[in-house]
XYZ file of C-alpha atoms in Angstrom:
468
model
C -24.844 12.466 -2.053
C -25.832 16.122 -2.586
C -27.817 17.758 -5.395
C -25.622 19.344 -8.052
C -27.269 22.685 -7.237
C -25.757 22.475 -3.754
C -22.344 21.553 -5.177
C -22.503 24.642 -7.434
C -23.201 26.846 -4.418
C -20.366 25.337 -2.395
C -17.817 25.699 -5.207
C -18.941 29.283 -5.861
C -18.510 30.125 -2.166
C -15.062 28.529 -2.163
C -13.953 30.747 -5.063
C -15.337 33.998 -3.643
C -11.850 35.348 -2.919
C -10.496 34.629 -6.390
C -9.037 31.152 -5.958
C -7.779 29.263 -9.018
C -9.547 25.970 -8.401
C -12.046 24.717 -5.839
C -12.733 21.100 -4.943
C -15.453 19.381 -2.914
C -14.779 15.889 -1.547
C -17.557 13.862 0.128
C -17.148 10.482 1.785
C -19.234 7.754 3.427
C -17.318 4.844 4.983
C -19.140 1.815 6.381
C -16.930 -0.511 8.396
C -17.211 -3.720 10.406
C -14.222 -4.819 12.468
C -13.880 -7.977 14.570
C -10.835 -8.868 16.659
C -10.096 -12.181 18.409
C -7.316 -12.500 20.991
C -6.533 -15.923 22.465
C -9.953 -17.290 21.623
C -11.900 -14.325 22.978
C -13.720 -11.789 20.840
C -12.114 -8.635 22.234
C -13.251 -6.134 19.608
C -16.441 -5.794 17.597
C -17.269 -2.429 16.062
C -19.587 -1.383 13.282
C -20.427 2.084 12.066
C -20.218 4.890 9.535
C -17.778 7.749 9.145
C -19.348 10.503 7.040
C -18.008 13.904 6.134
C -16.743 16.276 3.512
C -13.863 18.590 2.778
C -13.469 21.711 0.631
C -10.136 22.726 -0.852
C -9.187 25.932 -2.662
C -6.028 26.409 -4.735
C -4.199 29.723 -4.848
C -1.356 29.250 -7.315
C 0.954 26.586 -5.912
C -0.684 26.458 -2.496
C -4.012 25.185 -1.228
C -6.209 25.708 1.821
C -8.844 23.299 3.089
C -11.570 22.880 5.662
C -13.749 19.894 6.549
C -16.959 18.990 8.355
C -18.693 15.808 9.462
C -22.053 17.476 8.768
C -22.968 16.988 5.113
C -25.722 19.549 5.041
C -25.441 22.284 2.422
C -25.093 24.893 5.174
C -22.195 23.127 6.890
C -20.318 22.630 3.624
C -20.885 26.273 2.694
C -19.275 27.239 6.005
C -16.312 24.967 5.189
C -16.059 26.549 1.717
C -15.992 30.055 3.171
C -13.353 28.999 5.712
C -11.113 27.604 2.970
C -11.709 30.715 0.826
C -10.731 33.036 3.653
C -7.261 31.510 3.988
C -5.903 33.549 1.073
C -6.901 35.872 -1.711
C -6.293 35.133 -5.375
C -6.181 37.338 -8.435
C -8.983 35.686 -10.417
C -12.491 37.033 -10.772
C -14.963 34.941 -8.707
C -16.569 32.184 -10.757
C -20.359 32.219 -11.102
C -20.903 29.310 -13.515
C -19.540 25.752 -13.307
C -20.429 23.013 -15.785
C -20.144 19.699 -13.920
C -19.729 16.631 -16.147
C -19.779 13.229 -14.525
C -16.804 11.088 -15.443
C -17.261 7.424 -16.299
C -14.664 4.735 -15.655
C -14.127 1.607 -17.771
C -12.776 -0.216 -14.706
C -14.963 -2.927 -13.206
C -14.157 -4.254 -9.741
C -16.903 -6.860 -9.273
C -18.254 -8.103 -5.945
C -19.434 -11.688 -6.347
C -20.671 -12.229 -2.783
C -21.799 -9.161 -0.789
C -20.867 -8.946 2.884
C -24.518 -9.301 3.893
C -24.566 -12.928 2.765
C -22.632 -13.981 5.884
C -24.053 -13.146 9.343
C -21.710 -11.446 11.792
C -21.817 -14.481 14.071
C -20.355 -16.590 11.255
C -17.601 -14.036 10.675
C -16.682 -14.258 14.354
C -16.790 -18.047 14.097
C -14.284 -17.860 11.228
C -11.812 -16.111 13.527
C -12.269 -18.859 16.124
C -11.550 -21.490 13.476
C -8.378 -19.616 12.563
C -7.383 -19.611 16.241
C -8.017 -23.347 16.516
C -6.118 -24.126 13.311
C -3.085 -22.151 14.477
C -3.056 -23.730 17.934
C -3.553 -27.184 16.465
C -0.441 -26.820 14.347
C 1.945 -27.274 17.296
C 1.830 -27.358 21.121
C 4.370 -24.506 21.272
C 1.877 -21.948 19.945
C 1.480 -19.470 22.800
C -0.693 -16.698 21.382
C -3.035 -16.143 18.442
C -4.645 -12.904 17.320
C -7.050 -12.804 14.390
C -8.842 -9.868 12.773
C -11.636 -9.483 10.242
C -12.392 -6.108 8.610
C -14.835 -5.197 5.867
C -15.021 -1.678 4.474
C -17.256 0.019 1.940
C -15.838 3.441 1.130
C -17.876 5.634 -1.219
C -16.458 8.950 -2.414
C -17.752 11.857 -4.517
C -15.337 14.435 -5.954
C -16.280 17.707 -7.700
C -14.217 20.697 -8.753
C -14.562 24.011 -10.517
C -12.951 22.645 -13.698
C -16.116 20.586 -14.156
C -14.880 17.309 -12.652
C -17.544 15.050 -11.151
C -16.266 11.603 -10.181
C -17.633 8.866 -7.948
C -15.997 5.708 -6.669
C -16.905 2.772 -4.439
C -14.089 0.776 -2.827
C -15.231 -2.454 -1.194
C -12.421 -4.100 0.774
C -12.273 -7.307 2.831
C -9.250 -8.106 5.004
C -8.401 -10.993 7.332
C -5.153 -11.123 9.302
C -3.510 -13.329 11.901
C -0.528 -12.921 14.215
C 0.750 -16.142 15.765
C 3.443 -16.489 18.444
C 5.356 -19.636 19.374
C 7.492 -20.042 22.474
C 9.944 -22.610 23.789
C 11.720 -21.632 26.955
C 13.063 -18.111 26.557
C 12.838 -18.208 22.772
C 9.769 -16.562 21.313
C 9.023 -16.095 17.612
C 5.986 -14.628 15.885
C 4.617 -14.615 12.371
C 2.070 -12.244 10.894
C 0.112 -12.946 7.757
C -3.059 -11.818 6.049
C -5.218 -11.907 2.979
C -7.390 -9.213 1.506
C -8.431 -7.317 -1.533
C -11.095 -5.342 -3.278
C -14.134 -7.588 -3.337
C -16.751 -9.271 -1.187
C -16.848 -12.573 0.643
C -15.165 -14.278 -2.316
C -11.888 -12.958 -0.859
C -12.291 -15.668 1.787
C -11.776 -18.295 -0.920
C -8.041 -17.698 -0.307
C -8.624 -19.777 2.863
C -7.818 -17.737 5.969
C -7.882 -20.902 8.117
C -5.016 -22.434 6.160
C -3.309 -19.041 6.246
C -3.394 -19.047 10.073
C -2.024 -22.580 10.149
C 0.823 -21.518 7.861
C 1.670 -18.591 10.140
C 1.836 -20.992 13.087
C 4.137 -23.355 11.219
C 6.437 -20.465 10.322
C 6.604 -19.257 13.930
C 7.415 -22.779 15.179
C 10.031 -23.254 12.463
C 11.849 -20.118 13.598
C 12.145 -21.460 17.164
C 14.847 -23.794 15.872
C 16.413 -21.215 13.573
C 20.078 -20.379 13.946
C 21.184 -16.797 14.630
C 21.518 -14.974 11.335
C 24.996 -14.336 9.952
C 26.234 -10.771 9.736
C 28.235 -9.039 7.058
C 28.161 -8.351 3.349
C 26.757 -11.194 1.267
C 24.532 -12.214 -1.617
C 20.843 -11.905 -0.740
C 17.908 -13.409 -2.612
C 14.547 -11.823 -1.793
C 11.372 -13.859 -2.248
C 8.626 -12.858 -4.649
C 5.315 -11.270 -3.581
C 5.606 -9.552 -0.209
C 9.345 -9.137 -0.796
C 8.316 -6.148 -2.928
C 7.839 -4.160 0.278
C 11.539 -3.309 0.103
C 11.153 -1.664 -3.324
C 7.971 0.073 -2.137
C 9.673 1.621 0.858
C 13.246 2.153 -0.318
C 12.490 3.274 -3.890
C 8.755 3.856 -4.398
C 8.419 6.635 -1.829
C 11.397 8.366 -3.418
C 9.374 8.567 -6.663
C 6.371 10.309 -5.082
C 6.195 13.814 -6.489
C 6.068 15.786 -3.240
C 9.563 14.557 -2.391
C 10.649 15.266 -5.974
C 9.425 18.884 -6.141
C 11.009 19.632 -2.765
C 14.321 18.192 -3.919
C 14.129 15.806 -0.980
C 14.351 12.563 -2.967
C 17.344 10.580 -4.094
C 15.580 10.191 -7.468
C 15.038 13.912 -8.106
C 16.288 14.958 -11.540
C 17.007 11.416 -12.717
C 14.235 10.975 -15.318
C 15.812 9.555 -18.461
C 18.800 8.180 -16.568
C 19.679 4.577 -15.801
C 18.740 3.518 -12.262
C 18.746 -0.279 -12.649
C 19.715 -3.163 -14.941
C 18.234 -3.274 -18.423
C 15.944 -6.169 -17.464
C 14.283 -4.229 -14.600
C 10.896 -2.568 -15.078
C 8.861 -1.137 -12.201
C 5.215 -0.109 -12.341
C 2.553 1.600 -10.245
C -0.855 0.378 -11.414
C -4.087 1.443 -9.745
C -6.288 -0.347 -12.293
C -5.754 -4.005 -11.294
C -9.025 -5.683 -10.339
C -9.184 -7.097 -6.825
C -6.186 -5.253 -5.385
C -6.228 -3.147 -2.218
C -4.624 -0.167 -3.900
C -6.921 -0.081 -6.935
C -9.148 2.918 -7.699
C -11.492 3.931 -10.481
C -10.605 7.525 -9.674
C -8.118 8.858 -7.185
C -9.246 11.144 -4.364
C -9.011 14.185 -6.643
C -11.200 12.720 -9.390
C -8.334 11.813 -11.747
C -8.847 8.470 -13.524
C -6.635 5.721 -12.180
C -3.885 4.552 -14.505
C -0.896 2.293 -15.053
C 2.321 4.302 -14.689
C 5.643 2.823 -15.764
C 8.136 4.248 -13.293
C 11.226 2.452 -14.575
C 11.456 0.818 -17.998
C 14.386 -1.440 -18.870
C 16.402 0.219 -16.130
C 15.634 3.829 -17.185
C 13.672 6.115 -14.838
C 10.611 7.246 -16.806
C 8.139 8.939 -14.480
C 7.222 9.933 -10.947
C 3.867 9.576 -9.181
C 1.906 12.841 -9.229
C -1.127 14.243 -7.476
C -2.920 17.411 -8.561
C -1.109 19.731 -6.146
C 2.401 18.729 -7.163
C 1.421 18.536 -10.838
C 0.184 22.152 -10.730
C 3.370 23.176 -8.977
C 5.617 21.568 -11.618
C 3.501 22.180 -14.728
C 2.963 18.436 -15.053
C -0.144 16.243 -15.164
C -1.572 14.053 -12.404
C -0.920 10.336 -12.749
C -3.936 9.466 -10.581
C -1.894 9.123 -7.380
C -3.675 11.778 -5.295
C -4.840 9.889 -2.199
C -6.063 10.847 1.248
C -6.751 8.870 4.398
C -10.205 10.405 4.782
C -12.164 13.633 4.292
C -10.238 15.280 7.135
C -6.956 14.979 5.256
C -5.394 16.789 2.301
C -4.503 14.578 -0.685
C -0.849 13.785 -1.344
C 1.050 11.654 -3.872
C 0.776 8.007 -2.815
C 1.467 4.647 -4.378
C -1.357 2.271 -5.364
C -0.191 -1.212 -6.469
C 3.565 -0.908 -6.978
C 5.808 -3.728 -8.152
C 8.904 -4.824 -10.013
C 7.790 -6.595 -13.183
C 8.804 -10.117 -14.190
C 12.381 -10.664 -15.392
C 14.170 -13.278 -17.497
C 15.508 -15.683 -14.873
C 14.169 -18.934 -13.446
C 13.755 -18.615 -9.651
C 15.427 -21.971 -9.035
C 18.332 -20.844 -11.200
C 18.672 -17.771 -8.976
C 18.988 -19.933 -5.847
C 21.431 -22.310 -7.575
C 23.624 -19.361 -8.551
C 24.476 -18.547 -4.921
C 27.419 -20.301 -3.290
C 26.780 -18.823 0.144
C 24.194 -16.225 1.069
C 20.816 -15.428 2.590
C 17.324 -16.139 1.283
C 14.789 -13.640 2.646
C 11.598 -15.686 2.493
C 9.426 -13.431 4.655
C 9.998 -9.713 5.026
C 8.917 -7.662 8.011
C 8.769 -3.937 8.606
C 11.455 -1.380 8.020
C 12.576 2.229 8.082
C 13.652 4.420 5.167
C 15.272 7.845 4.952
C 13.606 9.285 1.835
C 16.209 11.908 0.960
C 19.099 9.454 0.719
C 17.107 6.254 0.205
C 18.840 4.486 3.116
C 16.843 1.620 4.615
C 16.831 -1.036 7.338
C 14.422 -3.984 6.992
C 13.791 -7.030 9.149
C 13.630 -10.547 7.749
C 11.060 -12.526 9.717
C 11.968 -15.819 8.040
C 15.372 -16.308 6.473
C 17.312 -19.288 5.164
C 20.965 -19.887 4.524
C 21.867 -20.617 0.925
C 24.807 -22.998 0.688
C 26.063 -24.442 -2.580
C 22.893 -23.358 -4.371
C 20.463 -24.918 -1.871
C 18.360 -23.679 1.042
C 19.779 -25.380 4.112
C 18.841 -24.075 7.575
C 16.490 -21.324 8.769
C 17.998 -18.256 10.443
C 16.440 -15.589 12.651
C 17.285 -12.039 13.597
C 18.423 -10.918 10.140
C 18.126 -7.332 8.947
C 18.869 -5.927 5.504
C 20.740 -2.619 5.502
C 21.375 -0.615 2.366
C 20.503 2.226 0.056
C 17.532 1.939 -2.306
C 19.235 3.438 -5.352
C 22.404 1.362 -4.842
C 20.430 -1.842 -4.248
C 18.323 -1.324 -7.358
C 21.418 -0.789 -9.487
C 23.086 -3.872 -8.050
C 20.286 -6.320 -8.849
C 21.754 -8.859 -11.248
C 18.962 -11.450 -11.521
C 15.174 -11.051 -11.624
C 12.873 -14.067 -11.728
C 9.963 -14.762 -14.042
C 7.720 -15.505 -11.051
C 6.069 -12.119 -10.483
C 3.563 -12.178 -7.615
C 1.735 -9.481 -5.689
C 1.351 -9.673 -1.933
C -1.596 -11.622 -0.494
C -3.462 -8.419 0.295
C -2.308 -6.930 3.574
C -0.303 -3.843 2.625
C -0.906 -0.663 4.606
C 1.348 2.316 3.963
C 1.972 5.132 6.415
C 3.098 8.589 5.305
C 1.486 10.834 7.853
C -1.727 9.276 6.574
C -2.613 5.603 6.110
C -3.393 4.171 2.677
C -4.121 0.651 1.484
C -1.594 -0.517 -1.089
C -0.275 -3.632 -2.798
C 3.376 -4.496 -3.335
C 5.018 -7.184 -5.417
C 8.002 -8.483 -7.292
C 9.522 -11.675 -8.702
C 12.403 -13.416 -6.942
C 15.315 -10.930 -6.940
C 19.041 -11.421 -6.371
C 21.295 -8.697 -4.938
C 24.933 -9.849 -5.182
C 26.259 -7.697 -2.354
C 24.102 -6.467 0.523
C 24.811 -5.786 4.176
C 23.055 -8.211 6.508
C 22.770 -7.425 10.184
C 22.734 -10.494 12.413
C 24.200 -11.997 15.547
C 26.755 -14.361 14.006
C 30.051 -13.499 12.374
C 30.225 -12.738 8.669
C 29.332 -15.599 6.323
C 32.678 -16.218 4.615
C 32.874 -16.842 0.891
C 29.559 -15.194 0.065
C 28.965 -14.727 -3.653
């Protein structure tokens, strides 16, 4: 995006007050977004977001400045602004040897976005609307969204790092509401991933129809039971609970501040011996995958928990420098205006030894969380509350009737330790994960079917007696 001579000048200016390390981050994001609400195209935007940021490290702290003008002069001004925030003890650097890093990761795009006209993309949303409405006369509202993003980044620093990445993402989502009298239920679903139009092979029209069927099903659902009971959490998107209740607690900024329930537990048992959890930014086609993170560190597969033992946290460059550690390739930022921080990529519980049907059969009375919704987590203690958008009663080892209004309440560390069965049916989510932590980041979550023998369920009915 800029000649290396310009990058040298910018880094030199950033280090003029004796900083330890200077970094230049450049970004060009091309995005098309279409939104359909009740059959009408309500939103259609297309454009670029271009800019750059300069960051300077002084020991354990860093200062940054950004600009949406990618001229050499504007970036030099940003470099001087970041340099002026503090004064280091090093002699100013006058020579930087930039070496471009290569990545072995290949994230192919079989069908570029340009092969489908925008009018056809809008027509796809209308077909999704029609499919959802055609599923049942009680469908009252349909929203559908199509987003394609091409995010190109360039990262340079005074240690000689030169890394480039291109992240091409396609996402399609639908929210469908069904209503009968005063009862209203909604279901949200989506597909997406790193790739081109081939992502649409997952069939967004059928996806919208499935969301409608789920919303209609929940109209007849019974109020969820309340109390302590056995809970079985479905594979795939069910991994959002581990992501929120445990994954965030393993991000290094919470660890170094002593604000995480997992601080100081490396080498200790945190789950059963058949539980392994992984953060892997190298998986082709996933939303959270990267060739390099937003600090130029190669993406990698990090085993967080192995056979129940906590092995590692997720590190960015800032926290790694602070703790004398190494980055695990988890330095991510929302855009050039933001400072990087430790973030998950594709985080999941790995496959276990149990048959999923065996897990269901093992439950006398309990709850099956088929579809998980959003939730809240207190990072320091790991306490969480999550909604279940589609639940089923388990009675005598069989799914019997759907229930609505269930919430799961617990503590991430306690829940992880309690897990007593993990299925062999590992699946990642269909490609709709978006994680908020002051900044937004695309992620994937996943897990096999998981059984927790004793978990608090919030509902509107009395406790389900005899749960086991």
